[in-house]
PDB file of C-alpha atoms and ligand atoms in Angstrom:
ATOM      1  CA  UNK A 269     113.558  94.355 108.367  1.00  0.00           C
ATOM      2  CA  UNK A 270     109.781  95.552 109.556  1.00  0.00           C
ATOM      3  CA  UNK A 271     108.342  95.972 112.673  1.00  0.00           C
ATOM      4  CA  UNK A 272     109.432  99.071 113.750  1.00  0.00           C
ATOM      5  CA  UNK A 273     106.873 101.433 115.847  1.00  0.00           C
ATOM      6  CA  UNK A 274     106.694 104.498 117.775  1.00  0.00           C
ATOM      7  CA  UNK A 275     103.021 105.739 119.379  1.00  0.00           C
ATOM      8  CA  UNK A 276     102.128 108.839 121.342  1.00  0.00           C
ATOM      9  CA  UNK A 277      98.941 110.849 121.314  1.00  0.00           C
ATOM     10  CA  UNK A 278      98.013 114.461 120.504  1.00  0.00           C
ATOM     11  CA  UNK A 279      95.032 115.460 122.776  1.00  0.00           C
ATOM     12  CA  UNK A 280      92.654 112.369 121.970  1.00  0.00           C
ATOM     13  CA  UNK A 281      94.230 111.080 118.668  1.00  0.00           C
ATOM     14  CA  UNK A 282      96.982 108.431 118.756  1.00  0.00           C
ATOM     15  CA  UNK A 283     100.080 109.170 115.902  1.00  0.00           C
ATOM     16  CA  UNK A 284     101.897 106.014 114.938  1.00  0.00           C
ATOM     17  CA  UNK A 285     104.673 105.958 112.867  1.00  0.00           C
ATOM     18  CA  UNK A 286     105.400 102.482 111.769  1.00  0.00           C
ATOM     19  CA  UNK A 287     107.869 100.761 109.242  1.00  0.00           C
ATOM     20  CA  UNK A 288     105.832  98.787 106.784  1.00  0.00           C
ATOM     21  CA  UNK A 289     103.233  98.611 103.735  1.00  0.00           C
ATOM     22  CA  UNK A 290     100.573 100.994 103.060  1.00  0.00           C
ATOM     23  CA  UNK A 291      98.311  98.150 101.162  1.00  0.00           C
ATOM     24  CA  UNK A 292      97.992  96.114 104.149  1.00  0.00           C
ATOM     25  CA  UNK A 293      97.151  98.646 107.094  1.00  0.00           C
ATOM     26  CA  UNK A 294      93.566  97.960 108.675  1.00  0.00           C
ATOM     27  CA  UNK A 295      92.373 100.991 108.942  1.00  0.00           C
ATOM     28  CA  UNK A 296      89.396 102.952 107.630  1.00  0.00           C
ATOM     29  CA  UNK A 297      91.606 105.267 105.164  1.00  0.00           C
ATOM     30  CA  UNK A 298      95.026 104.978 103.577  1.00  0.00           C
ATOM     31  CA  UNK A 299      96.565 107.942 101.836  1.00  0.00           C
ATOM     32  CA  UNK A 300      97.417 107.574  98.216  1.00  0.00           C
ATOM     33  CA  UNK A 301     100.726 109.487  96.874  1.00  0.00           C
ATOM     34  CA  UNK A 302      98.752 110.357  93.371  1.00  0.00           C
ATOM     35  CA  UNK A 303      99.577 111.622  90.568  1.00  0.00           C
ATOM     36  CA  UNK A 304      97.725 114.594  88.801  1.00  0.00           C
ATOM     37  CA  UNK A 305      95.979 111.978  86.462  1.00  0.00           C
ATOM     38  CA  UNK A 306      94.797 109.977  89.154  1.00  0.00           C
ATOM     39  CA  UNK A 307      96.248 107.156  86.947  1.00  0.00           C
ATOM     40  CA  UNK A 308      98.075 103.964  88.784  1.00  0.00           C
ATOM     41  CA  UNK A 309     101.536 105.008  88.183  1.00  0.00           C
ATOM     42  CA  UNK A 310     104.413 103.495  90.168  1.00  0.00           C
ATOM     43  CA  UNK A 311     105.545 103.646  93.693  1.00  0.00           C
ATOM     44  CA  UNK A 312     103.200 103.887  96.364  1.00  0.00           C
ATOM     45  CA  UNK A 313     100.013 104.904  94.087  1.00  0.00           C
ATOM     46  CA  UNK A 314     101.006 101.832  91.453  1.00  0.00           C
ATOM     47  CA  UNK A 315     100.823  99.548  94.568  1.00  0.00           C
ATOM     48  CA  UNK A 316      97.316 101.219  95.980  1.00  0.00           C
ATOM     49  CA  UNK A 317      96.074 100.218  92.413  1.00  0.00           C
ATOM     50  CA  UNK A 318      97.153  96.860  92.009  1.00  0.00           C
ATOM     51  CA  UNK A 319      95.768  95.809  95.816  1.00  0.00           C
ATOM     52  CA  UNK A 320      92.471  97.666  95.312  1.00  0.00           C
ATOM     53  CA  UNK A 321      92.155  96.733  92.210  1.00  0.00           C
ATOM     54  CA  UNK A 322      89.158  97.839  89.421  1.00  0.00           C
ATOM     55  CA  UNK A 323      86.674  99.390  91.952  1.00  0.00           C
ATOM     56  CA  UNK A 324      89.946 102.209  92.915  1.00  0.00           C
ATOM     57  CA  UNK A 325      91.010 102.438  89.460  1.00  0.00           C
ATOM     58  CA  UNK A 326      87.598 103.259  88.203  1.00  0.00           C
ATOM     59  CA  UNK A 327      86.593 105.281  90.573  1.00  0.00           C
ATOM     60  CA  UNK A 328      90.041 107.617  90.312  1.00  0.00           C
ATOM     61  CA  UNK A 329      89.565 107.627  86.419  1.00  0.00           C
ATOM     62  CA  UNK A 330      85.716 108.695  86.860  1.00  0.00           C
ATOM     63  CA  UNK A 331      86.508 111.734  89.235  1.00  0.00           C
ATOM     64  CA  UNK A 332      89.978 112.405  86.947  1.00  0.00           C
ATOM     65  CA  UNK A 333      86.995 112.896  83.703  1.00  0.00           C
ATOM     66  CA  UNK A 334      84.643 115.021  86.032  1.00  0.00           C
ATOM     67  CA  UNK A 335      87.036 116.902  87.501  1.00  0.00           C
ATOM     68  CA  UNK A 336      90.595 117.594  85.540  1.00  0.00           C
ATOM     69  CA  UNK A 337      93.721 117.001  86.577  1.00  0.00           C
ATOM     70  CA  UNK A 338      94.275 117.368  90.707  1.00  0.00           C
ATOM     71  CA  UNK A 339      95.638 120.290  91.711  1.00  0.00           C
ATOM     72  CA  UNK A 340      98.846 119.425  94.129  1.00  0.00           C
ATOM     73  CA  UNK A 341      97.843 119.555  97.826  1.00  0.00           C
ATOM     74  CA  UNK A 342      94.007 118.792  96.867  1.00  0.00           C
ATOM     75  CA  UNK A 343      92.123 115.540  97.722  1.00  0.00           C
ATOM     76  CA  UNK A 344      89.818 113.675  96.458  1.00  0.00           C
ATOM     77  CA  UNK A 345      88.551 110.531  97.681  1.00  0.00           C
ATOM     78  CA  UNK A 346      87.177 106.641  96.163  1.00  0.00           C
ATOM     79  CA  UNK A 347      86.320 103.340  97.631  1.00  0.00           C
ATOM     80  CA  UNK A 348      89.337 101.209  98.666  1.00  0.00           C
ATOM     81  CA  UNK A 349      88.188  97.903  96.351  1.00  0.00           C
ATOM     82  CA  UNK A 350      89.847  94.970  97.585  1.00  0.00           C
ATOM     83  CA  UNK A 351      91.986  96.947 100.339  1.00  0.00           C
ATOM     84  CA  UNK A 352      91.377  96.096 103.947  1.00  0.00           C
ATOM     85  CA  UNK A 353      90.774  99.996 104.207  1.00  0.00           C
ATOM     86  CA  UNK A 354      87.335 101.321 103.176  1.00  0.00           C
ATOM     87  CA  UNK A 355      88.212 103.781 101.798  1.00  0.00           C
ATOM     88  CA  UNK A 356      91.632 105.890  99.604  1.00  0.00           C
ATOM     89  CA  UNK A 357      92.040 109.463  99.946  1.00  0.00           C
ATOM     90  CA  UNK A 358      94.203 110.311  96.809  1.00  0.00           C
ATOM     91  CA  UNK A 359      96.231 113.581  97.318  1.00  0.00           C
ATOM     92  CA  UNK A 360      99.313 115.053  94.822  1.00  0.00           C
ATOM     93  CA  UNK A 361     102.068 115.803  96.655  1.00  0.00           C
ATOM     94  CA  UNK A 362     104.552 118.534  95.055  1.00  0.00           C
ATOM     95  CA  UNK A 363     107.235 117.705  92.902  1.00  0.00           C
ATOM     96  CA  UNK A 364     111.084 119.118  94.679  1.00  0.00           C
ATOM     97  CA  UNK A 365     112.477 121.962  92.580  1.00  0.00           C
ATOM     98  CA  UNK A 366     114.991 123.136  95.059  1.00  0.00           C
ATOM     99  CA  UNK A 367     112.742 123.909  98.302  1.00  0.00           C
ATOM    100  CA  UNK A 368     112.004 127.656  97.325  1.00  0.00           C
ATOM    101  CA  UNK A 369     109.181 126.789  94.814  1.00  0.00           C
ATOM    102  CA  UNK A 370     106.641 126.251  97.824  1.00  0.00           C
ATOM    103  CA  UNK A 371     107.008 122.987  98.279  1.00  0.00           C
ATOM    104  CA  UNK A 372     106.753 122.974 102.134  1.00  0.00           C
ATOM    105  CA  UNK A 373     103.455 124.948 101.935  1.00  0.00           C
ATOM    106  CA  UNK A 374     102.329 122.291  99.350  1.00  0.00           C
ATOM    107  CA  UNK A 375     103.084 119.021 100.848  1.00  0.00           C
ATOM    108  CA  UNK A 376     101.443 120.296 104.452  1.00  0.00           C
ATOM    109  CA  UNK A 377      98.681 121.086 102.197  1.00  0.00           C
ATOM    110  CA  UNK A 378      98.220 117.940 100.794  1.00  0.00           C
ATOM    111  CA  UNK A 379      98.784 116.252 104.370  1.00  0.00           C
ATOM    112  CA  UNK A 380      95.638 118.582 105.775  1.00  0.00           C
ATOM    113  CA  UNK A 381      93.337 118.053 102.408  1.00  0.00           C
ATOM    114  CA  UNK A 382      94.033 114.488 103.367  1.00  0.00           C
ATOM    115  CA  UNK A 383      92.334 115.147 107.023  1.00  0.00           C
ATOM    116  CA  UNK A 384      90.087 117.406 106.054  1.00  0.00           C
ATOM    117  CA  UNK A 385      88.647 114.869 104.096  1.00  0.00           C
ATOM    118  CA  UNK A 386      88.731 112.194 106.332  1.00  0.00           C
ATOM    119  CA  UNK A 387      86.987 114.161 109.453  1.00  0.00           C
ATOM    120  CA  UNK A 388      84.247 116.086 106.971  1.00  0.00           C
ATOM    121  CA  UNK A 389      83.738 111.446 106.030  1.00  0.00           C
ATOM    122  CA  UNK A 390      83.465 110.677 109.724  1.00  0.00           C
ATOM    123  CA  UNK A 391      86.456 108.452 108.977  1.00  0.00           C
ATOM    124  CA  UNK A 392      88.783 107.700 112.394  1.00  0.00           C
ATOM    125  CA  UNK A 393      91.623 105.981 111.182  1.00  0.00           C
ATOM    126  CA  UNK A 394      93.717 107.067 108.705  1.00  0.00           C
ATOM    127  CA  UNK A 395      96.940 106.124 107.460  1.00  0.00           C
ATOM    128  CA  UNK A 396      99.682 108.029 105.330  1.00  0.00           C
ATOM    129  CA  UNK A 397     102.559 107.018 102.976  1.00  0.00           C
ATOM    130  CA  UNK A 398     105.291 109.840 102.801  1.00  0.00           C
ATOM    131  CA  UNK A 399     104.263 111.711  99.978  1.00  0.00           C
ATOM    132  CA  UNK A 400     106.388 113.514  97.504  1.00  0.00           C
ATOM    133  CA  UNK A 401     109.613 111.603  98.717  1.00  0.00           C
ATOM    134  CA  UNK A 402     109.843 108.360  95.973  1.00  0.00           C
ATOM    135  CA  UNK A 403     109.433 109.704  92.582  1.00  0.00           C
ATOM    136  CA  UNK A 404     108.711 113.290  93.065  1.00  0.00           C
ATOM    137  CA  UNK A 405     112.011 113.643  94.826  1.00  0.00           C
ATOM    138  CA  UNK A 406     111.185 115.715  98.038  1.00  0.00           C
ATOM    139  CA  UNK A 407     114.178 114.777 100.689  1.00  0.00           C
ATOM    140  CA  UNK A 408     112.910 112.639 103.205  1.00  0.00           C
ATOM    141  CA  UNK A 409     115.019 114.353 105.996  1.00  0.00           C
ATOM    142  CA  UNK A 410     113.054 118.044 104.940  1.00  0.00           C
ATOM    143  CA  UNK A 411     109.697 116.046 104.569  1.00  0.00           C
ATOM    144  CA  UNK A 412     109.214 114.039 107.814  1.00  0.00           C
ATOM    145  CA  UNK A 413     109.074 117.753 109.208  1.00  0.00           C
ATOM    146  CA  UNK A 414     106.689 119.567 107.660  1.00  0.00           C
ATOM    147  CA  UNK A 415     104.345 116.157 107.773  1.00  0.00           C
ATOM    148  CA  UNK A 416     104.382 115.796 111.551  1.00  0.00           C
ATOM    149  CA  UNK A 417     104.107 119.536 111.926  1.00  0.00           C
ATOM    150  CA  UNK A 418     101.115 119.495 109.633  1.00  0.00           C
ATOM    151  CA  UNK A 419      99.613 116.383 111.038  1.00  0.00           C
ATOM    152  CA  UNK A 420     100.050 118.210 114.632  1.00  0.00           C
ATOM    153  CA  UNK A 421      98.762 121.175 114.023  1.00  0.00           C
ATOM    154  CA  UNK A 422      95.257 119.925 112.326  1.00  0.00           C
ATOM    155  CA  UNK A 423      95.035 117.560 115.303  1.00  0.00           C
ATOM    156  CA  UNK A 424      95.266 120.764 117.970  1.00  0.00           C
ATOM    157  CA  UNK A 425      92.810 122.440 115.811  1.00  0.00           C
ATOM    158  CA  UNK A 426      90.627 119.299 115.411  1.00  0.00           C
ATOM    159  CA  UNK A 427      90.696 117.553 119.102  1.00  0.00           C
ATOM    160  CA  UNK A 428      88.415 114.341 119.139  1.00  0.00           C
ATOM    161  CA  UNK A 429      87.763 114.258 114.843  1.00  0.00           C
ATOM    162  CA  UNK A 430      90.109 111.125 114.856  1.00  0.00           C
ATOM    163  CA  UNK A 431      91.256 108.446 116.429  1.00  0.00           C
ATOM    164  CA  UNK A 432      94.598 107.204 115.085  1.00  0.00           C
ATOM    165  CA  UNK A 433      97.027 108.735 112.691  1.00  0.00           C
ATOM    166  CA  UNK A 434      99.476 106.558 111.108  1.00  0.00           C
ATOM    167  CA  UNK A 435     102.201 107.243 109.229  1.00  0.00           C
ATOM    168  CA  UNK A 436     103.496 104.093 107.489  1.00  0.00           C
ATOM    169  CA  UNK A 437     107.465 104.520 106.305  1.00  0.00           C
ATOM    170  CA  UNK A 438     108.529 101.790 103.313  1.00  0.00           C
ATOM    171  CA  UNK A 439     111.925 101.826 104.535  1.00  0.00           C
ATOM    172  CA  UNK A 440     113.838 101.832 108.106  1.00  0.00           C
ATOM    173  CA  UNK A 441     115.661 104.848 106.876  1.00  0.00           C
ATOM    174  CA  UNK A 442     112.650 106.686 106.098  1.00  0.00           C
ATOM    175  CA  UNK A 443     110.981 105.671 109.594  1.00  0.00           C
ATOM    176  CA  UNK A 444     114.675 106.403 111.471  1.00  0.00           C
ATOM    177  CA  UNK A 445     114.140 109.787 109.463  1.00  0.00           C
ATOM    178  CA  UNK A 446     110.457 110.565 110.551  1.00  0.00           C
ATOM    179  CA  UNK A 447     110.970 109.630 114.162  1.00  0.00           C
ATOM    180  CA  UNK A 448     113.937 112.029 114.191  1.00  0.00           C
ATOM    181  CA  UNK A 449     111.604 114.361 112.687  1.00  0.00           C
ATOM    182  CA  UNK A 450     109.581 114.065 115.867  1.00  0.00           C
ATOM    183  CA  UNK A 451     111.609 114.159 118.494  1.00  0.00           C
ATOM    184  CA  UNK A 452     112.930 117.542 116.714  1.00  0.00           C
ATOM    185  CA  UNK A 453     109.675 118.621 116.808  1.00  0.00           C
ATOM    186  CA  UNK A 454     108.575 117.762 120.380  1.00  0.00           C
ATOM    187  CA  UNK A 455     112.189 119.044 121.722  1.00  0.00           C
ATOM    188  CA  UNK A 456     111.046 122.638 119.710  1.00  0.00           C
ATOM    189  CA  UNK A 457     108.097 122.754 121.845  1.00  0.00           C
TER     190      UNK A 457
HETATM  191  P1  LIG B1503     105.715 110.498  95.108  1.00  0.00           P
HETATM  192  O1  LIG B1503     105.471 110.522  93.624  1.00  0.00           O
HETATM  193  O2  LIG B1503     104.717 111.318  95.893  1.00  0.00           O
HETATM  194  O3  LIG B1503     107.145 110.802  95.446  1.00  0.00           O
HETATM  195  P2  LIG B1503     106.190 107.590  95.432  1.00  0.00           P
HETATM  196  O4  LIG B1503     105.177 106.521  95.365  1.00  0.00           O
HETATM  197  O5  LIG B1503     107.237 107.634  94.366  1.00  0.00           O
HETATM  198  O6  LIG B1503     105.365 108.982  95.529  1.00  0.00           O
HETATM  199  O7  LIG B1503     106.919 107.519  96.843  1.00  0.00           O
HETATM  200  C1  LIG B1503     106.374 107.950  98.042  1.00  0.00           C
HETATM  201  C2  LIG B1503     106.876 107.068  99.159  1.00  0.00           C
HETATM  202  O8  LIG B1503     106.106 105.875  99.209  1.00  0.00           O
HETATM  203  C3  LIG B1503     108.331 106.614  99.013  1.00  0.00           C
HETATM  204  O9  LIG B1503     108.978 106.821 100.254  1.00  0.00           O
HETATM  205  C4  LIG B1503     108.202 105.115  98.738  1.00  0.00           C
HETATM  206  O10 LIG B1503     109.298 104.397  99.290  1.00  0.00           O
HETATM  207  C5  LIG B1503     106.949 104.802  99.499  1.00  0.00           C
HETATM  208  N1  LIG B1503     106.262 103.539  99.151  1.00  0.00           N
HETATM  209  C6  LIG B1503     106.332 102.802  98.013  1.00  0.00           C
HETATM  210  N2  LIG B1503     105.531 101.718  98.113  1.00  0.00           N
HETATM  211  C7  LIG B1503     104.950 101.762  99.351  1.00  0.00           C
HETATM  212  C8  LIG B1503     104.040 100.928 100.082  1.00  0.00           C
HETATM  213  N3  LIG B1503     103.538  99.806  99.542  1.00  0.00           N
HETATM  214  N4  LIG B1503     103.689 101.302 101.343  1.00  0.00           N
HETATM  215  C9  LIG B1503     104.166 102.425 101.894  1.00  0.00           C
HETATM  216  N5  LIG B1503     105.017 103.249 101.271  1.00  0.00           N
HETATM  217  C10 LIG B1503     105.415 102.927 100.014  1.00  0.00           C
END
């Protein structure tokens, strides 16, 4: 059912893609799929909440009162609470209308605000859920895609800020989809 796992590098970072649970990756970030509210939601996000616990959920509802609503493909960032990460970077993914409402440019945004954040932190490890492809609908076979290519590119353009990228698929089909998503990519080059 889990276990699945496929590593290279890009220059000095390692990129994992791995079947499994967000919650429980030890690493210094994890990516939270959140919604403009910054409230716990379901899916991914509803899961971040519950394992964090208080600390995340206060934190998110603080910056939600300072700052409005998220803007999709912004980041923002709060302790990780009870998490064995440090530390959730909360980004909102775009919502599928079809594929011409600039969703692609959206979702790599939200992938980049995401590293942005981290390297600007010092943070090294990071680890991603696919956003925008539970509840917001986004096709996992257009996703995977345009998150590798926009996890790629910021690595080229930022050799050395990290050392692991992880993307952490729920499912086997979503990992079966992002590793085909790779090889596409890599085979492009
Ligand atoms: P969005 O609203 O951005 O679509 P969702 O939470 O609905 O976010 O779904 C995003 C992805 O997260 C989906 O592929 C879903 O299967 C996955 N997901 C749900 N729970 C977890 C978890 N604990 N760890 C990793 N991925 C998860």
């Amino acid at each position: 059912m889990s276990g699945e796992r496929y590593e290279t590098t890009i220059g000095k970072t390692r990129l994992v893609l791995l079947q499994g649970d967000i919650t429980t990756q030890e690493v210094e970030a994890i990516v939270n799929a959140a919604n403009r509210e910054l409230t716990p939601g379901g899916g991914v996000s509803g899961a971040i909440h519950r394992a964090g616990g208080p600390e995340v959920t206060k934190a998110a509802a603080a910056i939600r009162r300072e700052k409005g609503p998220l803007a999709t493909g912004e980041a923002v960032i709060t302790p990780g609470g009870n998490l064995p990460a440090k530390w959730v970077i909360h980004t909102v993914g775009p919502v599928w209308h079809g594929g011409d409402k600039g969703e692609p440019e959206l979702l790599a945004k939200a992938y980049r605000s995401c590293l942005e954040l981290a390297v600007a932190r010092g943070i090294k490890t990071i680890a991603f859920p696919s956003i925008s492809t539970g509840v917001y609908g986004y096709p996992v076979e257009k996703a995977a895609p345009v998150a590798l290519r926009a996890i790629r590119e910021f690595l080229e353009k930022h050799p050395g800020g990290l050392s692991e990228v992880r993307m952490v698929l729920f499912s086997q089909g979503d990992f079966a989809a992002y590793l085909r998503a790779w090889e596409g990519l890599a085979e492009a080059n």
